[in-house]
Structure formats: C-alpha cells, structure tokens
Coordinates of C-alpha atoms in Angstrom, one line a residue:
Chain A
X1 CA -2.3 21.2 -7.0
X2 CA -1.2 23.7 -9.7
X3 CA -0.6 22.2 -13.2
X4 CA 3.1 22.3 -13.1
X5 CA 3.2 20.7 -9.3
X6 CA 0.8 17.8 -10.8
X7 CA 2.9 17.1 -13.8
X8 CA 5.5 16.7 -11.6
X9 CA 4.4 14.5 -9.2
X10 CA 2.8 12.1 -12.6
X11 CA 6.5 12.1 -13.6
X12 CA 8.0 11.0 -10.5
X13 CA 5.1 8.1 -9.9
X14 CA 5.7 7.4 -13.3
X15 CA 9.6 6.5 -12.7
X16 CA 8.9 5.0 -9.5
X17 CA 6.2 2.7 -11.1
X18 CA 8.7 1.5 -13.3
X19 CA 11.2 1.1 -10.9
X20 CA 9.1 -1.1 -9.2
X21 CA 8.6 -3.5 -12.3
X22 CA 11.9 -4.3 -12.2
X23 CA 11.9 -5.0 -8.3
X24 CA 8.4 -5.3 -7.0
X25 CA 7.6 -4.4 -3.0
X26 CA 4.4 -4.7 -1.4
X27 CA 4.6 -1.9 0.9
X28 CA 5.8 0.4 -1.9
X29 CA 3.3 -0.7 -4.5
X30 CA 0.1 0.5 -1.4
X31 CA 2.4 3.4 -1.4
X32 CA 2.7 4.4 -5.3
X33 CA -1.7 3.8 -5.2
X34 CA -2.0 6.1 -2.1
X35 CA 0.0 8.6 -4.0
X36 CA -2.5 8.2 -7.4
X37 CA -5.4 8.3 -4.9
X38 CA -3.8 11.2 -3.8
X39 CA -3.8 13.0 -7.1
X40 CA -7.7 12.1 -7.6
X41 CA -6.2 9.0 -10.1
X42 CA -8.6 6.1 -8.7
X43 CA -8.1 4.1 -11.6
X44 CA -4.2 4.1 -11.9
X45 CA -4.6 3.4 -8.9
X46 CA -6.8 0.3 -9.4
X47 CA -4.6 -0.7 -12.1
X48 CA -1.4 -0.8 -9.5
X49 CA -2.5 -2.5 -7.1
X50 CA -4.1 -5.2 -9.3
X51 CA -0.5 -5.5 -10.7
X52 CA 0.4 -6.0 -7.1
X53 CA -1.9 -8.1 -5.5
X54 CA -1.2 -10.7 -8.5
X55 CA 2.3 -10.5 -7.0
X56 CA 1.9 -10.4 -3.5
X57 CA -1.8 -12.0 -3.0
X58 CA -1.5 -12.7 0.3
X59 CA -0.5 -8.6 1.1
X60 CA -2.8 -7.6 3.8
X61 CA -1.8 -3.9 3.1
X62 CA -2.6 -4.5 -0.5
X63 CA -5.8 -5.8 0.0
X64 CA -6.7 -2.1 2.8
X65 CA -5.8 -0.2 -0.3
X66 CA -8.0 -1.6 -3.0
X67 CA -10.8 -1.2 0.1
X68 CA -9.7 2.1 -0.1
X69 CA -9.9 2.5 -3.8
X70 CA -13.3 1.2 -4.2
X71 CA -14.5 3.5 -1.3
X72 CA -13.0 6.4 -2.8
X73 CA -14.8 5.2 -6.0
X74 CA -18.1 4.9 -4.0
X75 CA -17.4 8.5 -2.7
X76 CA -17.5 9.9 -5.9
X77 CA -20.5 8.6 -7.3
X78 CA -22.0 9.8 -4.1
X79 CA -20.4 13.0 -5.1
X80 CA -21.6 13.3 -8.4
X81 CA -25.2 12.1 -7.8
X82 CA -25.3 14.9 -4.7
X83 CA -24.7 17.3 -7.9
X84 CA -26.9 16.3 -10.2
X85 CA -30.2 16.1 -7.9
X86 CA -29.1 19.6 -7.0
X87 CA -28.4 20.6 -10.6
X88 CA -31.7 18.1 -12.0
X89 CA -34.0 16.9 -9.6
X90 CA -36.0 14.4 -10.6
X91 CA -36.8 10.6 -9.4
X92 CA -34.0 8.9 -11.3
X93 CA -31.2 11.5 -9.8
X94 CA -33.1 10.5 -5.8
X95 CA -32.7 6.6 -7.0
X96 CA -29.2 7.6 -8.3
X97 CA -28.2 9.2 -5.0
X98 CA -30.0 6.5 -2.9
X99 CA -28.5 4.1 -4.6
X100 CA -25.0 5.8 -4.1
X101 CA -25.3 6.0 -0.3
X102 CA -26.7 1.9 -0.3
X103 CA -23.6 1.1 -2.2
X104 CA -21.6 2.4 1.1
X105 CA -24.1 1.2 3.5
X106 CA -25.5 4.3 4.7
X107 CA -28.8 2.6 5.1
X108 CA -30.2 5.8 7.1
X109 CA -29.1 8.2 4.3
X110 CA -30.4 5.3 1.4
X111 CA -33.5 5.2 3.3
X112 CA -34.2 9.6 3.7
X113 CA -33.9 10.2 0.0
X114 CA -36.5 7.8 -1.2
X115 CA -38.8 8.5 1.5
X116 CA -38.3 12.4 0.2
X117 CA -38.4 11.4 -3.7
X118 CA -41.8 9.9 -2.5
X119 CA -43.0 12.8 -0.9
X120 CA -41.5 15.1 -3.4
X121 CA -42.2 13.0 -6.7
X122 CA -45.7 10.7 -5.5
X123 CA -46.2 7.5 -6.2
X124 CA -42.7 5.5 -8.2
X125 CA -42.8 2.1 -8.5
X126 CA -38.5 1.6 -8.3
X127 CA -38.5 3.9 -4.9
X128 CA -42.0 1.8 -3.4
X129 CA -39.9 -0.9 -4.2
X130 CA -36.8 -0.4 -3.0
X131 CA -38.7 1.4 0.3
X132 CA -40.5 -2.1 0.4
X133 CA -37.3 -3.8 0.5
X134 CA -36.2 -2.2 3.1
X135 CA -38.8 -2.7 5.2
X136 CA -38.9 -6.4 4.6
X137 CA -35.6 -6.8 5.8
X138 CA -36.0 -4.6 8.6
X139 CA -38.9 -7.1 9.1
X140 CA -36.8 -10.3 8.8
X141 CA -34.7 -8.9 11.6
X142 CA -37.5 -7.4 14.1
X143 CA -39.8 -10.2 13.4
X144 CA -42.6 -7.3 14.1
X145 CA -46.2 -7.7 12.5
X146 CA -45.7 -3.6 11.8
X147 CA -42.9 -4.2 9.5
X148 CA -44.4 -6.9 7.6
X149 CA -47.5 -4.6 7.3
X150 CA -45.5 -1.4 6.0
X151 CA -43.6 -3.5 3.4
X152 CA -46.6 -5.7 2.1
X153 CA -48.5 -2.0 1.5
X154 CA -45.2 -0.2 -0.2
X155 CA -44.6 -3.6 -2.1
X156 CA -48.7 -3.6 -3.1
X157 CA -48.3 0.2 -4.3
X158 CA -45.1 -0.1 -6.4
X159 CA -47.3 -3.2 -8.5
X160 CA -50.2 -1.0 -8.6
X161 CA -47.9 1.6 -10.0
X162 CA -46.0 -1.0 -12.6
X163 CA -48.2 -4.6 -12.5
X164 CA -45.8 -5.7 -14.5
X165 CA -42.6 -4.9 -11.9
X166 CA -40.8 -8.2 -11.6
X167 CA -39.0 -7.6 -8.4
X168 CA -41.9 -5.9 -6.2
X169 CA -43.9 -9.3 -6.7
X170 CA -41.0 -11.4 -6.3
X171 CA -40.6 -9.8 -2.8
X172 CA -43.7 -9.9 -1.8
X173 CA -44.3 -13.4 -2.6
X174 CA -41.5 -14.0 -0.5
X175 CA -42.6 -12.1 2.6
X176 CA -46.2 -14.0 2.1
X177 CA -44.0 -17.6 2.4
X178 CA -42.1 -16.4 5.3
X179 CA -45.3 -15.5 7.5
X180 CA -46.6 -18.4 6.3
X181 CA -49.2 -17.5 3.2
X182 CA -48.3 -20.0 1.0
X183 CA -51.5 -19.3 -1.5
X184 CA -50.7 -16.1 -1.2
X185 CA -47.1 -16.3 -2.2
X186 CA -48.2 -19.2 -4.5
X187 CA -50.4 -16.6 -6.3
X188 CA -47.4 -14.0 -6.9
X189 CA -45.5 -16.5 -8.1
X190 CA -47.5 -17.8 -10.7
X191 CA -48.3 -14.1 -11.8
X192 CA -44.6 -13.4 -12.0
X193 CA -43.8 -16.9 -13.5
X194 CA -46.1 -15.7 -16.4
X195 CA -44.5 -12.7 -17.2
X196 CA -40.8 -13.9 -16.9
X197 CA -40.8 -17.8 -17.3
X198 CA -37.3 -17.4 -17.1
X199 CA -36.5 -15.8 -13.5
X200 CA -34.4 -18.4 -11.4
X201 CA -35.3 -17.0 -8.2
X202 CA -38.8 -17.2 -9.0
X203 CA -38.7 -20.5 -10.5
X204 CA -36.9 -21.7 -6.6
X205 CA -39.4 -19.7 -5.0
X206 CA -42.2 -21.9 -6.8
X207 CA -40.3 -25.6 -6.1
X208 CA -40.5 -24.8 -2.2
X209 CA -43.9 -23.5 -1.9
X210 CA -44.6 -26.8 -4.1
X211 CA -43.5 -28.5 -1.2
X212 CA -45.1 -27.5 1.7
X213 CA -48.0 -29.2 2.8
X214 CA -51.6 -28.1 2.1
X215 CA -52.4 -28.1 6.1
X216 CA -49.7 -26.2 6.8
X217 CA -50.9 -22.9 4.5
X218 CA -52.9 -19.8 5.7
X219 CA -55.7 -18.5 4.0
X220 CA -57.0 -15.8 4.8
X221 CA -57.9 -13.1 2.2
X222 CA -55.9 -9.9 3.4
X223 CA -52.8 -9.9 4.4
X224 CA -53.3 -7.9 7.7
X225 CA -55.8 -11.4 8.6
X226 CA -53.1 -13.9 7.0
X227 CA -50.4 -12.2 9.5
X228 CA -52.8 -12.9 12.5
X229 CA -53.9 -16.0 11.5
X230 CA -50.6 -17.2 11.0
X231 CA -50.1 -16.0 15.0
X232 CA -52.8 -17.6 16.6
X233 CA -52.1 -21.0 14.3
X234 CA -48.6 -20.9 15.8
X235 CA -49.3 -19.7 19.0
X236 CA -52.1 -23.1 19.0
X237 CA -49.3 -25.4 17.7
X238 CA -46.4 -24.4 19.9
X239 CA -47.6 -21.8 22.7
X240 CA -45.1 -19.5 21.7
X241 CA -44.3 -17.4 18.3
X242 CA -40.4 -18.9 17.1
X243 CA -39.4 -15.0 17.1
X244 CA -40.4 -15.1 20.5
X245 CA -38.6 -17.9 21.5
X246 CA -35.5 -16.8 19.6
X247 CA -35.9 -13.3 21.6
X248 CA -36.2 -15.4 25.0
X249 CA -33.3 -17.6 24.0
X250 CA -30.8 -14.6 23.5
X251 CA -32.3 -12.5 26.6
X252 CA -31.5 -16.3 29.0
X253 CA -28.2 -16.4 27.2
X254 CA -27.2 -12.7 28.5
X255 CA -28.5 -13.1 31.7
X256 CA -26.3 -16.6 31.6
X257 CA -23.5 -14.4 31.1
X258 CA -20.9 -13.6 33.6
X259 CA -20.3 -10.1 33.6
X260 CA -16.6 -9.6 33.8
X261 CA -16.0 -12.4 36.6
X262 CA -12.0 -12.3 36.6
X263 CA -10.2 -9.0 35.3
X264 CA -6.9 -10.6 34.8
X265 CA -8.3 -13.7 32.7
X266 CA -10.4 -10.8 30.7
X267 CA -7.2 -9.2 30.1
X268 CA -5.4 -12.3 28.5
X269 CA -8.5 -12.9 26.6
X270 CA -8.4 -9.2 25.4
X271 CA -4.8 -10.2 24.1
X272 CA -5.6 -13.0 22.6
X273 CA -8.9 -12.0 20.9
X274 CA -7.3 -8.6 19.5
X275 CA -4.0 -10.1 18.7
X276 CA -2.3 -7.2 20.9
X277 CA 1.1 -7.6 22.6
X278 CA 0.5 -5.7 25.5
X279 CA -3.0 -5.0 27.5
X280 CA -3.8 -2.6 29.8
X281 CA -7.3 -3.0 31.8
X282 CA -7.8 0.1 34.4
X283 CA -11.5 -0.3 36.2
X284 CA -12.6 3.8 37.2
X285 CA -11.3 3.0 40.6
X286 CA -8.0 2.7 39.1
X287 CA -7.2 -0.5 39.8
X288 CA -5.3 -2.4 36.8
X289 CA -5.0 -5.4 35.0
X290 CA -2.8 -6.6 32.3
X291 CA -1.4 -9.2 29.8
X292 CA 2.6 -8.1 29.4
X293 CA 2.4 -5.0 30.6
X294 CA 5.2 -3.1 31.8
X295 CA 6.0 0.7 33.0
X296 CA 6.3 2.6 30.5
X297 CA 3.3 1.1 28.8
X298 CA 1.2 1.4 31.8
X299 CA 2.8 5.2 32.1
X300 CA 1.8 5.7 28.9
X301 CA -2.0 4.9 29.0
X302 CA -2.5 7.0 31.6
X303 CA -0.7 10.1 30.8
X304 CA -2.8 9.4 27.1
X305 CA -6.1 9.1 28.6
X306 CA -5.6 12.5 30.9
X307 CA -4.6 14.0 27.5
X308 CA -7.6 13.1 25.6
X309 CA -10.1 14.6 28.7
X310 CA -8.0 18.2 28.0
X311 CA -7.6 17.7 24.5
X312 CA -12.0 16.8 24.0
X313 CA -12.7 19.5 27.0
X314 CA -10.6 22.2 25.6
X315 CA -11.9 22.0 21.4
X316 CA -15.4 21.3 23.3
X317 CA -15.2 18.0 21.9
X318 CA -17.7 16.4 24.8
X319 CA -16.6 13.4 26.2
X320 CA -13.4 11.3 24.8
X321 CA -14.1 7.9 23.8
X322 CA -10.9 6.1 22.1
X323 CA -7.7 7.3 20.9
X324 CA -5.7 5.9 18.3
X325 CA -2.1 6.2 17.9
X326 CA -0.8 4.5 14.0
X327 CA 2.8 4.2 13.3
X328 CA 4.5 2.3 10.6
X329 CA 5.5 -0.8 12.9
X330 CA 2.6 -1.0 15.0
X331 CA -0.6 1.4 16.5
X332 CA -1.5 2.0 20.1
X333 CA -5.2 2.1 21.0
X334 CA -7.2 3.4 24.3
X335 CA -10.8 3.2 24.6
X336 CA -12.0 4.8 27.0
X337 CA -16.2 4.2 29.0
X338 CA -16.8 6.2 32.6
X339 CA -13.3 6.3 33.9
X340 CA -12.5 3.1 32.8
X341 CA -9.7 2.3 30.5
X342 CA -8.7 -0.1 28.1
X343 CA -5.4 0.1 26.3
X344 CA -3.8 -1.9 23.4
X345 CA 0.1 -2.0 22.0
X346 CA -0.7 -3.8 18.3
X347 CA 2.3 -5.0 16.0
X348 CA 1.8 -3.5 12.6
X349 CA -0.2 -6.9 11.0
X350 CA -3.0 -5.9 13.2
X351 CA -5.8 -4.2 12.0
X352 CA -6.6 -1.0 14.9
X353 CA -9.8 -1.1 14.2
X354 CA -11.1 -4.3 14.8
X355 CA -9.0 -4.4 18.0
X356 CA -10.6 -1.4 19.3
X357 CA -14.0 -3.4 19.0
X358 CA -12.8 -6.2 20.9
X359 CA -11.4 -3.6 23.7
X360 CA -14.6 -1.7 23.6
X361 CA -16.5 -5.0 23.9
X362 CA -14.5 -5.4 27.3
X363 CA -14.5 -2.3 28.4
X364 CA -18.0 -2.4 28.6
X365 CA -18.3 -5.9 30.4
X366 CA -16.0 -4.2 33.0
X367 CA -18.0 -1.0 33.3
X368 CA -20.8 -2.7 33.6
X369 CA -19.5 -5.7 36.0
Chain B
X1 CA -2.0 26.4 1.8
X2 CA -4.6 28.6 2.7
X3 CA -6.7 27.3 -0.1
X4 CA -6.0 23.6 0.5
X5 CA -7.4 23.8 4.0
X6 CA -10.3 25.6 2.4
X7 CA -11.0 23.0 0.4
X8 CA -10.5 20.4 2.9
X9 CA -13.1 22.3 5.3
X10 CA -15.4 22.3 2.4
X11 CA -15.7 18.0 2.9
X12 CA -18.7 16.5 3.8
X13 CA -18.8 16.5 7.9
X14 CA -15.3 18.4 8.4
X15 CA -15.6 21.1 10.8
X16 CA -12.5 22.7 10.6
X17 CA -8.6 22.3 9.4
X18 CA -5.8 23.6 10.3
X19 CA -1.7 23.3 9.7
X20 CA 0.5 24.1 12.2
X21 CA 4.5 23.8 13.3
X22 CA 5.0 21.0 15.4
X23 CA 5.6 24.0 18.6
X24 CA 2.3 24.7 17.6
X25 CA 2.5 28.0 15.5
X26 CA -0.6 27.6 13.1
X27 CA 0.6 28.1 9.0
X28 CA -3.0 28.1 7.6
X29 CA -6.3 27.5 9.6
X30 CA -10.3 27.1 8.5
X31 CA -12.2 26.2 11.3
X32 CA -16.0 26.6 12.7
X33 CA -17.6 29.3 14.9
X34 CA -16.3 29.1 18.4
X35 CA -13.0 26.9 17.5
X36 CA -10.5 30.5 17.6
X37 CA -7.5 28.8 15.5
X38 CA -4.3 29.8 17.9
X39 CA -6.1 27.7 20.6
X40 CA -6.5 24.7 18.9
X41 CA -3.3 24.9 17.6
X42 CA -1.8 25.0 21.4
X43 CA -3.9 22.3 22.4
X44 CA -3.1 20.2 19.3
X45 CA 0.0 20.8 20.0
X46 CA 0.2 19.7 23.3
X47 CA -1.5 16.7 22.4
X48 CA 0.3 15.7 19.6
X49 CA 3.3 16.0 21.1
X50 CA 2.6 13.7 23.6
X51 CA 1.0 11.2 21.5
X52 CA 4.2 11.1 19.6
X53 CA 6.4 10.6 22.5
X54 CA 4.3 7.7 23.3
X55 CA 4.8 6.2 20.2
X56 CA 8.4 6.5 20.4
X57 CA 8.5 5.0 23.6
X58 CA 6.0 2.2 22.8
X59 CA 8.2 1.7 19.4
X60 CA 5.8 1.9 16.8
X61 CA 7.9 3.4 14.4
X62 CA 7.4 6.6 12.3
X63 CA 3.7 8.0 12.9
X64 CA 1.1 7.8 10.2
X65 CA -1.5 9.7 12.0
X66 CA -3.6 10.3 15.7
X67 CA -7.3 9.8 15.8
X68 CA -9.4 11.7 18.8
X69 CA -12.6 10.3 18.9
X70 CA -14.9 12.3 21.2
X71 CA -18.9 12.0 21.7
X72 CA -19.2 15.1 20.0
X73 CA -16.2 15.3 17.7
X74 CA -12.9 13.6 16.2
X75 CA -9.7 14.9 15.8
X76 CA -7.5 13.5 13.2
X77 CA -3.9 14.6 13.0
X78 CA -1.5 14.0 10.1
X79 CA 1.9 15.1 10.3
X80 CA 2.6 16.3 7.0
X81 CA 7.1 15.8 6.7
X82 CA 8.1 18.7 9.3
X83 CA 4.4 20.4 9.8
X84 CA 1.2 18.6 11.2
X85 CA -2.5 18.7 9.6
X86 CA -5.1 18.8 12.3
X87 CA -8.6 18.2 11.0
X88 CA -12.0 18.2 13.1
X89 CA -14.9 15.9 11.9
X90 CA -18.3 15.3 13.2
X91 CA -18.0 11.8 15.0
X92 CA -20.6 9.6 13.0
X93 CA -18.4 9.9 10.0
X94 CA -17.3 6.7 8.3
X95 CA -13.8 6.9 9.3
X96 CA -13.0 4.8 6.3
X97 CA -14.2 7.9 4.3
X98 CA -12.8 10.5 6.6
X99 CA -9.4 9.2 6.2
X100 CA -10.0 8.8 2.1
X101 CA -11.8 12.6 2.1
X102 CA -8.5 13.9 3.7
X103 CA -5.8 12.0 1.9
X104 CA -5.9 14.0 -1.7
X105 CA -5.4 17.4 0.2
X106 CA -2.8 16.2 2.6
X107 CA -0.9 14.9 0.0
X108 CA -1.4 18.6 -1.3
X109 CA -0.4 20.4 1.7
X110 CA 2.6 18.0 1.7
X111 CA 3.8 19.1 -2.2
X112 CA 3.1 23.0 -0.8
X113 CA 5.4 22.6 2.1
X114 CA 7.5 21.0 0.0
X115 CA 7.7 23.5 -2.2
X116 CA 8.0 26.1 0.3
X117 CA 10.6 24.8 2.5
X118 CA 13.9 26.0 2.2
X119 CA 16.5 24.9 -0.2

C-alpha cells in the first residue's frame, strides 16, 4: 500500500475507532483489529481488542482475533529470525529461530535447526539441552528405552559442555526418577541444589525422591544398566512393564470398539458432538444418512463434493479431502475419505474447524466400518 | 495489483495467486510451473461459483472465504468486494498462518480495486 493509500486507511480506522467508543460492538471491534492486522499494525491491534474484550469478555469472535494477533506476532519473529541466521549465522540466531518455530509448535521445524546448529556449530550446551528436552518428552510419550537413552546422552553432553547448566541437570535428574534411578536423580539434585539453593523445582524434585523408599531405588552405575535393571525389577514385580500394560489397555479398548454399528445414530451423534444443524453421512456406495437433512442440503453436498474431484484433478491438486464453505451467519463443511462423505451446515457460533475434526473422526469409523 | 500478488506468492508455502472477475477473467496472476493462469482462473471460477450458490441456498450469509483442501494442495478463495483472490498453498500449512500470511495483501488488493473501480 502506497503512502497516500495507507494514510488513508489510518484516518478512516482512526474515525471509526472513535466511533466505536461512543457505541461499542463486538463484531465491529474483530473488524477495526483485522483491518490494523491488515496494515502490518499488530499492536493497535492488540490494544483494540484488549479494549474490547474488557467490554465484551465473553466475545467468542474477540477472543479468534487476539489468537490471531498473537500468531501474527509469532510469525514475525519467525520472520525476522529466518533473516538474521541468513544475514548472521551463528548459534544464538539457530536458538533464536528454533525458538521462534517452538513458540508456534512446529516441533519438526524446532527440532531441524538445532540438530543443524549442532552439526554446523559442534558441541552448545543450550541446543544439547533443548535437543535433550525434546527427546525426554518424546520419551515420556513412547515409553521407549531408545529415547531415554538419546536424551540421557544429549542431556550428559550439554553439562559436560556447561557443568554448571541448571536446567540440563534438572532434566536429567528428572528422567533418572521417572525410570526409576532414584540415587541417580538424588545425585543431580544435590549437585544442582548446590549451585542454586534457591530453584523451586529442584527443591520439589528433592522432597519426592526423599520419599521413596530405599528398596524401591535402582543402582546401577550407568544409565544404559539402571534402564535395564529397572526392566527386569519391574518385569519380576509385575510380569509386565506399566507402558506395556497402558499400550495393551488402549489396543483392548479399540478392538472393544464398535466400528460404526448404526449410521443414523452416528449421524445424530455427529450433530450433537459438532454442534451442526444439519448432517449429511453418504457411505462410497451412496447410501445416506442424516440428522435434519433436507433437499437442498443433501443436493448441495453432492453437487460440492463432484466439484472438489474437478476442481483438485484439474489444478493437479491430488485427491480432495474437505471443503470449507465460511459465510458471515454460518459455514458449511464436507470432508471427504474414499467416496465417502460427510457434510456439515454450522450456525455462525460454531467454530468450522473443530467440527471438521469431529466429521473427519466419523468419516473414518464409516470408511473403515 | 500485479505487485500485491507478487508479494503474496513470495509467502512462505504459497504456490501461486491469482485475482480474477467473478466470470472468471484473471486481473493479475503469479503462479508455479505447470499451473497456466487462464485455466485456473476457469476452474476457479467454476468452482467458486458454485460454492457460492451453495451458500446462498444453505443461508449462510455473505461469504468470508472457500477453503479446498487437497492431499497435494489447498485452495483458498477470498472474494475481494466485486473481484475474487484465489491463492494455492502447500497442504501441511498451518491454516491458522495461511489465513494470517494472506490477510495484509488481500486487504491490499481490496484498497487497489478500490481505487480502481469506477466512480
């Protein structure tokens, strides 16, 4: 936007800002952010829509906005850290730009540019750290001796980098309690306790080691022996590994569960669930199923989901997977697995996207019923 | 205009945009290798317009935009007053972000046609 355009557009937010002191409306208010986001002004934008929620707290379209705001935030700090490891390349722009895709979850983008600031820089205590991290949380979700492994030895490296790292030590004491080495974690603890009497985390860390009992620790000196110690130990005590039973729970629990046993009831579910006033269920035979359906909306999903197969073959889009249709007083959504449809009229207080889940969800319990 | 949908194919993960008439006559276009602009436009056009109808006939009020999602693409159109902004992304794009990356220059492409529209 050219100077003169911009100026313009500040003065007519300007007057509309003020006109909507005198006479506040929620919908306008989103609308006067959107419009500052619009002109790259994130933090007039802020500023209005605090103004606003105070106002209208209980604003759902508010509350989308200042999501948006602080994304658009996120994205430029991801922007301007992009520039500087291109412009400066060094360790602290990687941790800037990791650190800028974490802040928006893009775990898989967080997690490529510290393994490349290792590779490119060597050995940094913050990025074996924060690689550590990551792999001890990987490791509290996969319950797998390899991930425990990988972030003991990038946890070991950052201290032998920076002995006197606080968080490094706190995490691994923490991964050493949760397989079980209580000396072991005991041992961080006190080292870390030394060099920051202070740290609260540390300090709770400390009571509940204090209170497990002395039969119950592991011992063994390495922590590739303490992880299989604390295996066999459990294995003796229980015959099975509680990640193992937790996996066996969950795979009996989906076997337990009906796949798809009454279309129709699926149907009112879906409406219920997604908060959607009409629902369309069409298996790839083509036989239907619905909660207040009705011709035209029945018409409508079909003729939509035709559309989307020329509209994905013809831009070589490969194959069409949902469609979403947002007006101002409500959205329409298809999903859309192997010939099988799913198809959603949503009043505007309904947010699209977490009734697409739910459709997806039943989609693929019909696909696969 | 034709620098607006530069700029906009210059975001992170768009492959192409484009601004056409709603009959599908294209006003500005940058897209990728292979996508030829007066196709995409038809197509769009085709499929916008019946999206639309839809709309109208399942009353939800004036549209805000269409979202394609494909396995290897998405389409996002945003009518801009009397012209439409078709954009192609990759799919694993936050959509979140997409729709933020787009915003600033369709609000751009909205003061151009603006300013370019008759008085």
């Amino acid at each position: 936007m050219g100077f003169l355009a911009h100026s313009r557009e500040r003065i007519r937010l300007s007057r509309m800002r003020r006109r909507l002191a005198s006479e506040p409306r929620p919908h306008a208010i989103a609308e006067l952010a959107r419009a500052y986001l619009g002109l790259g002004e994130a933090e007039v934008a802020a500023e209005v829509l605090q103004s606003g929620l105070s106002l209208f707290p209980a604003s759902a379209e508010l509350a989308r906005v200042r999501l948006l705001v602080a994304s658009e935030e996120k994205v430029r700090r991801l922007r301007a850290a992009k520039e500087l490891v291109q412009r400066r390349p060094c360790p602290q722009a990687a941790l800037e730009l990791a650190d800028a895709y974490r802040s928006l979850d893009r775990w898989d983008q967080h997690a490529q540019v510290l393994r490349e600031a290792l590779e490119r820089y060597g050995e940094n205590g913050t990025v074996l750290a924060q690689l550590g991290e990551l792999r001890l949380h990987r490791f509290l979700e996969s319950a797998a001796a390899a991930d425990a492994l990988a972030a003991e030895d990038l946890l070991r490296r950052a201290l032998d980098v920076e002995p006197e790292a606080l968080k490094p030590r706190l995490l691994l004491a923490e991964l050493s309690y949760r397989v079980g080495g209580v000396p072991h974690a005991r041992a961080q603890i006190a080292r870390l306790l030394a060099i920051a009497p202070e740290h609260e985390r540390a300090a709770r860390l400390r009571d509940a080691l204090e209170r497990e009992q002395p039969g119950d620790a592991a011992h063994a000196e390495d922590f590739r022996s303490l992880l299989a110690e604390v295996e066999e130990r459990m294995r003796l005590l229980h015959g099975r590994l509680p990640w193992e039973e937790e996996t066996a729970a969950e795979d009996a629990a989906a076997r337990e569960r009906a796949p798809f046993a009454e279309p129709g009831a699926e149907a009112e579910a879906l409406a219920r669930i997604s908060g959607a006033e009409r629902v369309l269920l069409i298996d790839e035979r083509g036989a239907a199923w619905g909660a207040a359906r009705d011709g035209a909306f029945d018409a409508a999903v079909r003729d939509l989901a035709a559309l989307c197969q020329r509209a994905a073959r013809g831009m070589e889009l490969g194959v069409p997977a949902s469609l979403v249709v947002e007006g101002e007083s409500g959205a329409f959504v298809l999903e859309m697995k192997r010939g099988a449809l799913a198809g959603l009229a949503l009043p505007a207080r309904v947010d699209a996207g977490a009734a697409a889940v739910a459709a997806r969800d039943a989609l693929e319990r019909l696909v696969r019923g | 205009m034709r620098e607006a949908v530069r700029q906009l194919k210059q975001r992170v993960g768009v492959r192409g945009a484009l601004v056409m008439t709603s009959d599908g006559m294209v006003v500005a276009a940058d897209l990728c290798d292979g996508l030829a602009p007066d196709s995409v436009a038809a197509l769009a056009s085709a499929a916008v317009g019946q999206a639309l109808r839809a709309a109208r006939d399942l009353r939800l009020g004036r549209p805000r935009r269409v979202l394609l999602t494909a396995s290897f693409g998405r389409l996002v159109f945003v009518p801009v007053d009397e012209l439409m902004l078709v954009i192609v992304t990759e799919p694993s794009l936050d959509l979140e972000l997409t729709l933020l990356e787009i915003a600033g220059p369709a609000q751009r492409i909205r003061e151009l046609s603006r300013l370019n529209a008759p008085l």
